[in-house]
mmCIF file of C-alpha atoms in Angstrom:
data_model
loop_
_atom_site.group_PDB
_atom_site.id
_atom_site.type_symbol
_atom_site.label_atom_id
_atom_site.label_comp_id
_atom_site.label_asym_id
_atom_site.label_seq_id
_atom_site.Cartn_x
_atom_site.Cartn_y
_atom_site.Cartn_z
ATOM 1 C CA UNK A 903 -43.097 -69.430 55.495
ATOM 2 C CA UNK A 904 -40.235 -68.224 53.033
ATOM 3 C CA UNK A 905 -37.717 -65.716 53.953
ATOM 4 C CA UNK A 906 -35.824 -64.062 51.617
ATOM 5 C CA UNK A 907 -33.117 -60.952 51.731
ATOM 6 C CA UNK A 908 -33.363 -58.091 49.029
ATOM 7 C CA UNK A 909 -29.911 -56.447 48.594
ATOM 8 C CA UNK A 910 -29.729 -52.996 47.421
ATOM 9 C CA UNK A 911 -29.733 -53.026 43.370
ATOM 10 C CA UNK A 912 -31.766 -56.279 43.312
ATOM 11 C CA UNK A 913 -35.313 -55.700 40.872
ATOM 12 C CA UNK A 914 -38.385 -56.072 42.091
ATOM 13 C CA UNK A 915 -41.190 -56.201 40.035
ATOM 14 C CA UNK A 916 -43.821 -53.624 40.441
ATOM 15 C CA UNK A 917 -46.836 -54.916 42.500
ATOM 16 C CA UNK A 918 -50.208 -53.771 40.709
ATOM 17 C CA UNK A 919 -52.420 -51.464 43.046
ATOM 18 C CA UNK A 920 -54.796 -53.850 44.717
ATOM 19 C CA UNK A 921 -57.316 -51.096 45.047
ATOM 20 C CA UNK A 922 -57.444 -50.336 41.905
ATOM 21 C CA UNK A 923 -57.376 -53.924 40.943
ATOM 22 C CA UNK A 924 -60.493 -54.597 43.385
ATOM 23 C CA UNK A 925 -62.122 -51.451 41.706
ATOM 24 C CA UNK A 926 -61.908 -52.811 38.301
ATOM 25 C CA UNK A 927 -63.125 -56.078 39.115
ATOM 26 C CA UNK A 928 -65.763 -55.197 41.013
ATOM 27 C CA UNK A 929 -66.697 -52.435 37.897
ATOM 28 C CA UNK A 930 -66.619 -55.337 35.547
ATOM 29 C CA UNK A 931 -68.789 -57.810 37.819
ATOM 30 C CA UNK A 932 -71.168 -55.076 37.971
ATOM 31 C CA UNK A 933 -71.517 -54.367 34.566
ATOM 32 C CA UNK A 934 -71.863 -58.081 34.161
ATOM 33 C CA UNK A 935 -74.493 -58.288 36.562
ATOM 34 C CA UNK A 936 -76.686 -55.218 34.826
ATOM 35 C CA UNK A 937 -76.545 -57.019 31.438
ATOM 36 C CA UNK A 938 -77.592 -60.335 32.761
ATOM 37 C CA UNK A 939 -80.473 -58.889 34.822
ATOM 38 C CA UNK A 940 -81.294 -56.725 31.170
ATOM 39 C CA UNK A 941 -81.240 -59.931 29.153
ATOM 40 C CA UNK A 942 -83.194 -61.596 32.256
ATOM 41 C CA UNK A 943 -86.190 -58.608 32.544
ATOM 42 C CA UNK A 944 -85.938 -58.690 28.755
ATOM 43 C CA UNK A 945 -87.267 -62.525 28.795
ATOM 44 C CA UNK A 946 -89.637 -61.808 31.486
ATOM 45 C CA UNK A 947 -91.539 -58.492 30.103
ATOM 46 C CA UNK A 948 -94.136 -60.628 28.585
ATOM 47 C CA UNK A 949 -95.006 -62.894 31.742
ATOM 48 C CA UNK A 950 -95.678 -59.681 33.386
ATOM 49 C CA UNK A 951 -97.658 -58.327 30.642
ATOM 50 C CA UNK A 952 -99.650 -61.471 30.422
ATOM 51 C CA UNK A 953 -100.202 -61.478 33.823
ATOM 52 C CA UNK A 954 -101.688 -58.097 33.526
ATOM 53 C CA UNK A 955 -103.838 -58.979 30.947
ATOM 54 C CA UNK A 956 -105.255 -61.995 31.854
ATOM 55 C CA UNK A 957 -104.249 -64.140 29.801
ATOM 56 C CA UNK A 958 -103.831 -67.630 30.980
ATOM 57 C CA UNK A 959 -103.033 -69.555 28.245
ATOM 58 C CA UNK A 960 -99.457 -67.278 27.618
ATOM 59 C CA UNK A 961 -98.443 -67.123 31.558
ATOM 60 C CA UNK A 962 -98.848 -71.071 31.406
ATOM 61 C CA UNK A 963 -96.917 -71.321 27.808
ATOM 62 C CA UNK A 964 -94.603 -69.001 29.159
ATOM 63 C CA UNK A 965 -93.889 -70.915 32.607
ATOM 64 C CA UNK A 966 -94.051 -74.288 30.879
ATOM 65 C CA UNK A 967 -90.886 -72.341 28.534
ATOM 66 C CA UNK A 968 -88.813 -71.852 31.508
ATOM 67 C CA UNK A 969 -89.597 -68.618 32.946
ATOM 68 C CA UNK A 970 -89.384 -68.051 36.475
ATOM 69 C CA UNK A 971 -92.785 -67.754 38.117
ATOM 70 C CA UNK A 972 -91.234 -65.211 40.595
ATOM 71 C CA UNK A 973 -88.683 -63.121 38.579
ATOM 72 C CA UNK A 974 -89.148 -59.594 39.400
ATOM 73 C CA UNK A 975 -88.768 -56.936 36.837
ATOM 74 C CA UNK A 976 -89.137 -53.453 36.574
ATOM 75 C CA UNK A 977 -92.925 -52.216 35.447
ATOM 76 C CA UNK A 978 -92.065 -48.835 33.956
ATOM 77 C CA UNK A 979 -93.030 -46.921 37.497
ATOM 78 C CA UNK A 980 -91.015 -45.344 40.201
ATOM 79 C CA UNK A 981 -90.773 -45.066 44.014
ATOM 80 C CA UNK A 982 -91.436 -41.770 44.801
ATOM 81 C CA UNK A 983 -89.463 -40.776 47.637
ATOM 82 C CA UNK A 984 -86.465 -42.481 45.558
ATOM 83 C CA UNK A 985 -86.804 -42.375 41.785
ATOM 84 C CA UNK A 986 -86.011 -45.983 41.733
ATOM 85 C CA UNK A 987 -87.690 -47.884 39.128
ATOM 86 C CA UNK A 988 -90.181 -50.401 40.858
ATOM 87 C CA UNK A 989 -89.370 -54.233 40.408
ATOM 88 C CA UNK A 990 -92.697 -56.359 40.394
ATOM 89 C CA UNK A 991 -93.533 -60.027 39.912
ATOM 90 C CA UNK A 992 -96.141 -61.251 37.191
ATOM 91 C CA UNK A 993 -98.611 -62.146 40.600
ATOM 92 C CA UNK A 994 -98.365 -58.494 41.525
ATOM 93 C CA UNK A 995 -99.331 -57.403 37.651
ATOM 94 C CA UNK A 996 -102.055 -59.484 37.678
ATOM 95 C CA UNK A 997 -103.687 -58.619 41.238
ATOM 96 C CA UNK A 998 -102.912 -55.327 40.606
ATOM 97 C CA UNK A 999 -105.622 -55.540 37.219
ATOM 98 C CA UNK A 1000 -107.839 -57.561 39.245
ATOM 99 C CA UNK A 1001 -106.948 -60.515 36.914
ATOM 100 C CA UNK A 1002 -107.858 -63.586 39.585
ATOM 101 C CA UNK A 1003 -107.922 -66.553 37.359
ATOM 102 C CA UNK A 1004 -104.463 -65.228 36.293
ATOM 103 C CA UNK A 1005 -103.585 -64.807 39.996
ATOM 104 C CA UNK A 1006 -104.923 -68.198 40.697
ATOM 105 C CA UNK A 1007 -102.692 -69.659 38.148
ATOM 106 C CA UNK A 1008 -99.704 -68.295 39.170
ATOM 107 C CA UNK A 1009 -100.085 -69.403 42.705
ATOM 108 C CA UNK A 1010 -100.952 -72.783 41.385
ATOM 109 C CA UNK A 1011 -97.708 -72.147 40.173
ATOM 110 C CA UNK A 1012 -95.684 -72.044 43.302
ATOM 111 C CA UNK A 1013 -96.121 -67.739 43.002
ATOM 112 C CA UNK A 1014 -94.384 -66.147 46.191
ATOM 113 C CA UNK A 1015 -98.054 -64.538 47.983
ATOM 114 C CA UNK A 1016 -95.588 -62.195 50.161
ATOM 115 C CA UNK A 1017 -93.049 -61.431 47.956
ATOM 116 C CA UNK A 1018 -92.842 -57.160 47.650
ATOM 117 C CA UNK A 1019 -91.823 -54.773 45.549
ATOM 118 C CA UNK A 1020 -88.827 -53.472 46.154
ATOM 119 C CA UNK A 1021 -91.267 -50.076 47.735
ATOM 120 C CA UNK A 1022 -92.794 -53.042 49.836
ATOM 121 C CA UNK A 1023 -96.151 -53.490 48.285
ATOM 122 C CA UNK A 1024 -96.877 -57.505 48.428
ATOM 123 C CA UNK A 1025 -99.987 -58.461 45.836
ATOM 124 C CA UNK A 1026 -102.440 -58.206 48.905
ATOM 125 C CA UNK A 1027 -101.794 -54.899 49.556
ATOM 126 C CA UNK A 1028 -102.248 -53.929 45.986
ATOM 127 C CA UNK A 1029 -105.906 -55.475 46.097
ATOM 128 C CA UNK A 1030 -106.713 -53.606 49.397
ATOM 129 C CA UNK A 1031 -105.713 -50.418 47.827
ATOM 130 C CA UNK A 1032 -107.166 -51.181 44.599
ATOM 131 C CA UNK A 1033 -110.353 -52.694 46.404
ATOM 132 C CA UNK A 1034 -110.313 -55.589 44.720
ATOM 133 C CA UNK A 1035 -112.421 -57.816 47.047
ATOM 134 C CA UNK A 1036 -112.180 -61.253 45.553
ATOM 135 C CA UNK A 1037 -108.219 -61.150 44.633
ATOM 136 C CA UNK A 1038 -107.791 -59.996 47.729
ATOM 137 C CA UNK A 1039 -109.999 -62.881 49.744
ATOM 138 C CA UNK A 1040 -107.930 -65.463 47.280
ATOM 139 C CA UNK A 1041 -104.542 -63.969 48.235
ATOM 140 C CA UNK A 1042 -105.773 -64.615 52.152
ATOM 141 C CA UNK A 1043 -107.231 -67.641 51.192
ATOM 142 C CA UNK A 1044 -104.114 -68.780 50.246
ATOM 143 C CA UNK A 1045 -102.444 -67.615 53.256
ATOM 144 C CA UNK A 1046 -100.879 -64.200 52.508
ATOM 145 C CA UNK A 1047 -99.251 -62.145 55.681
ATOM 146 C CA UNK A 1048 -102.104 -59.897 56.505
ATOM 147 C CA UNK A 1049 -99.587 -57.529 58.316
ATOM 148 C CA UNK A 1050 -96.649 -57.147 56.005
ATOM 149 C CA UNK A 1051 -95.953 -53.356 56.009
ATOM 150 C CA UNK A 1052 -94.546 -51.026 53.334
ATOM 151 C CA UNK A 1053 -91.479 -49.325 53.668
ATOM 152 C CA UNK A 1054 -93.510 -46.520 54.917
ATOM 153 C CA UNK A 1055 -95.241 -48.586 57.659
ATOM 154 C CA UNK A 1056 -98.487 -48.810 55.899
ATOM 155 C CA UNK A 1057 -100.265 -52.486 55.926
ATOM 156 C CA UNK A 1058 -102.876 -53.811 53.964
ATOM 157 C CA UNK A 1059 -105.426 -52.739 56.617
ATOM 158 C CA UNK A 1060 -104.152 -49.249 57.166
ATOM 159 C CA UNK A 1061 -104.725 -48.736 53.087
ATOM 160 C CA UNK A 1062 -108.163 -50.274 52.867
ATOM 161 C CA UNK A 1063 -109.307 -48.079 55.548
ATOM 162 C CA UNK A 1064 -107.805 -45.168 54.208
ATOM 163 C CA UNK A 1065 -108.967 -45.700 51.062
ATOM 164 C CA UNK A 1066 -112.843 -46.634 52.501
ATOM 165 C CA UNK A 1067 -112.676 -49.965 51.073
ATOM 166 C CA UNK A 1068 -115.004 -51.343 53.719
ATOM 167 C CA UNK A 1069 -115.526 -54.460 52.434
ATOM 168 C CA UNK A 1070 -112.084 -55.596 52.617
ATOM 169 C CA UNK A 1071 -111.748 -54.139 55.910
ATOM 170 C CA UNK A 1072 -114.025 -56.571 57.172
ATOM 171 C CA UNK A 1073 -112.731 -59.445 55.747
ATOM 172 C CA UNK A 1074 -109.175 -58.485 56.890
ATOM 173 C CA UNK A 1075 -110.731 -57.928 60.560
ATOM 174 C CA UNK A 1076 -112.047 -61.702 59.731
ATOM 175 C CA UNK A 1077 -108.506 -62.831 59.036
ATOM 176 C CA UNK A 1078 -107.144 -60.986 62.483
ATOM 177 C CA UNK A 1079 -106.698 -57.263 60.911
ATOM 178 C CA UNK A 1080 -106.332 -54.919 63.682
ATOM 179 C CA UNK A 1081 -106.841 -50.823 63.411
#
C-alpha cells in the first residue's frame, strides 16, 4: 500500500471518466466485432448457397479452403416476432431445399445436427415442416434431438402434425415422438 498527503495547491492530474472510457472501448470492440463477423458471413455466403443448391463438389472445395462447416450466417430472412435477421448454417440451407447428398456431406463433415437458428429451428425441424421425408429420416439417422423446441415451444413433431405431414409423423413416433 502507498500513502501519500496532498497539500492544498499541490496538482493533480485530471483522472479520465472511467465510464466514459468503458463506453468507448466497449463502442470500439463492438464495431470491431460487426466488421469481423461482416468479413466472416462475407466468406461464408457461398457455402450456404452451395449448400442450397446442391452442389457437392463447391461445399467440399469450399470446406477443404478453410471454411467452417458450422459458421452461421444470416440468409436474407427475418424472425417475425423480432425483425432480427435469421442466422443459418450451410446444413440448415441444404435440408431446408431438400438437398440430402449435400446434407450428407456436410455431416460427413463434422455438421452440428442440433445446431438452431437463432429463431430455434434445428435442420430436422425444417424437414418436418417442409415434409421432406428422407432428409428428415437421415437427420434422425444420424442422431438429431427429436424434441428440440423453437423459441415458441413448437418441436419437430408438433410441426409435422400441424402441417399433415403424416409420414414423418410416423417415423418421428418410431424414433420416440410423442403428441
Amino acid at each position: 500500500t502507498v500513502a501519500f498527503t496532498v497539500k492544498e495547491g499541490d496538482y493533480l492530474a485530471p483522472q479520465p471518466d472511467r465510464a466514459a472510457a468503458d463506453a468507448r472501448a466497449r463502442g470500439v470492440l463492438e464495431d470491431f466485432m460487426r466488421k469481423k463477423e461482416a468479413a466472416a458471413a462475407k466468406r461464408a455466403a457461398p457455402l450456404l448457397d452451395a449448400a442450397g443448391r446442391g452442389d457437392c463438389g463447391e461445399l467440399g472445395r469450399l470446406l477443404d479452403g478453410g471454411l467452417d462447416v458450422n459458421v452461421m450466417i444470416e440468409n436474407g430472412k427475418t424472425v417475425e416476432e423480432t425483425g432480427q435477421p435469421i442466422r443459418t448454417t450451410a446444413l440448415y440451407q441444404a435440408v431446408a431445399h431438400n438437398q440430402q447428398a449435400a446434407a450428407r456431406l456436410l455431416l460427413d463433415r463434422g455438421a452440428a445436427m442440433d445446431q438452431a437458428t437463432n429463431d430455434g429451428e434445428t435442420p430436422l425441424f425444417m424437414a418436418c415442416a417442409n415434409g421432406h421425408m428422407a432428409t428428415a429420416h437421415l437427420l434422425l439417422e444420424r442422431g438429431a434431438t427429436i424434441h428440440q423446441a423453437k423459441k415458441d415451444g413448437a418441436t419437430p413433431f408438433i410441426v409435422a402434425r400441424d402441417k399433415k405431414h403424416e409420414a414423418i409423423v410416423c417415423l418421428l413416433e418410431q424414433h420416440g415422438a410423442a403428441g
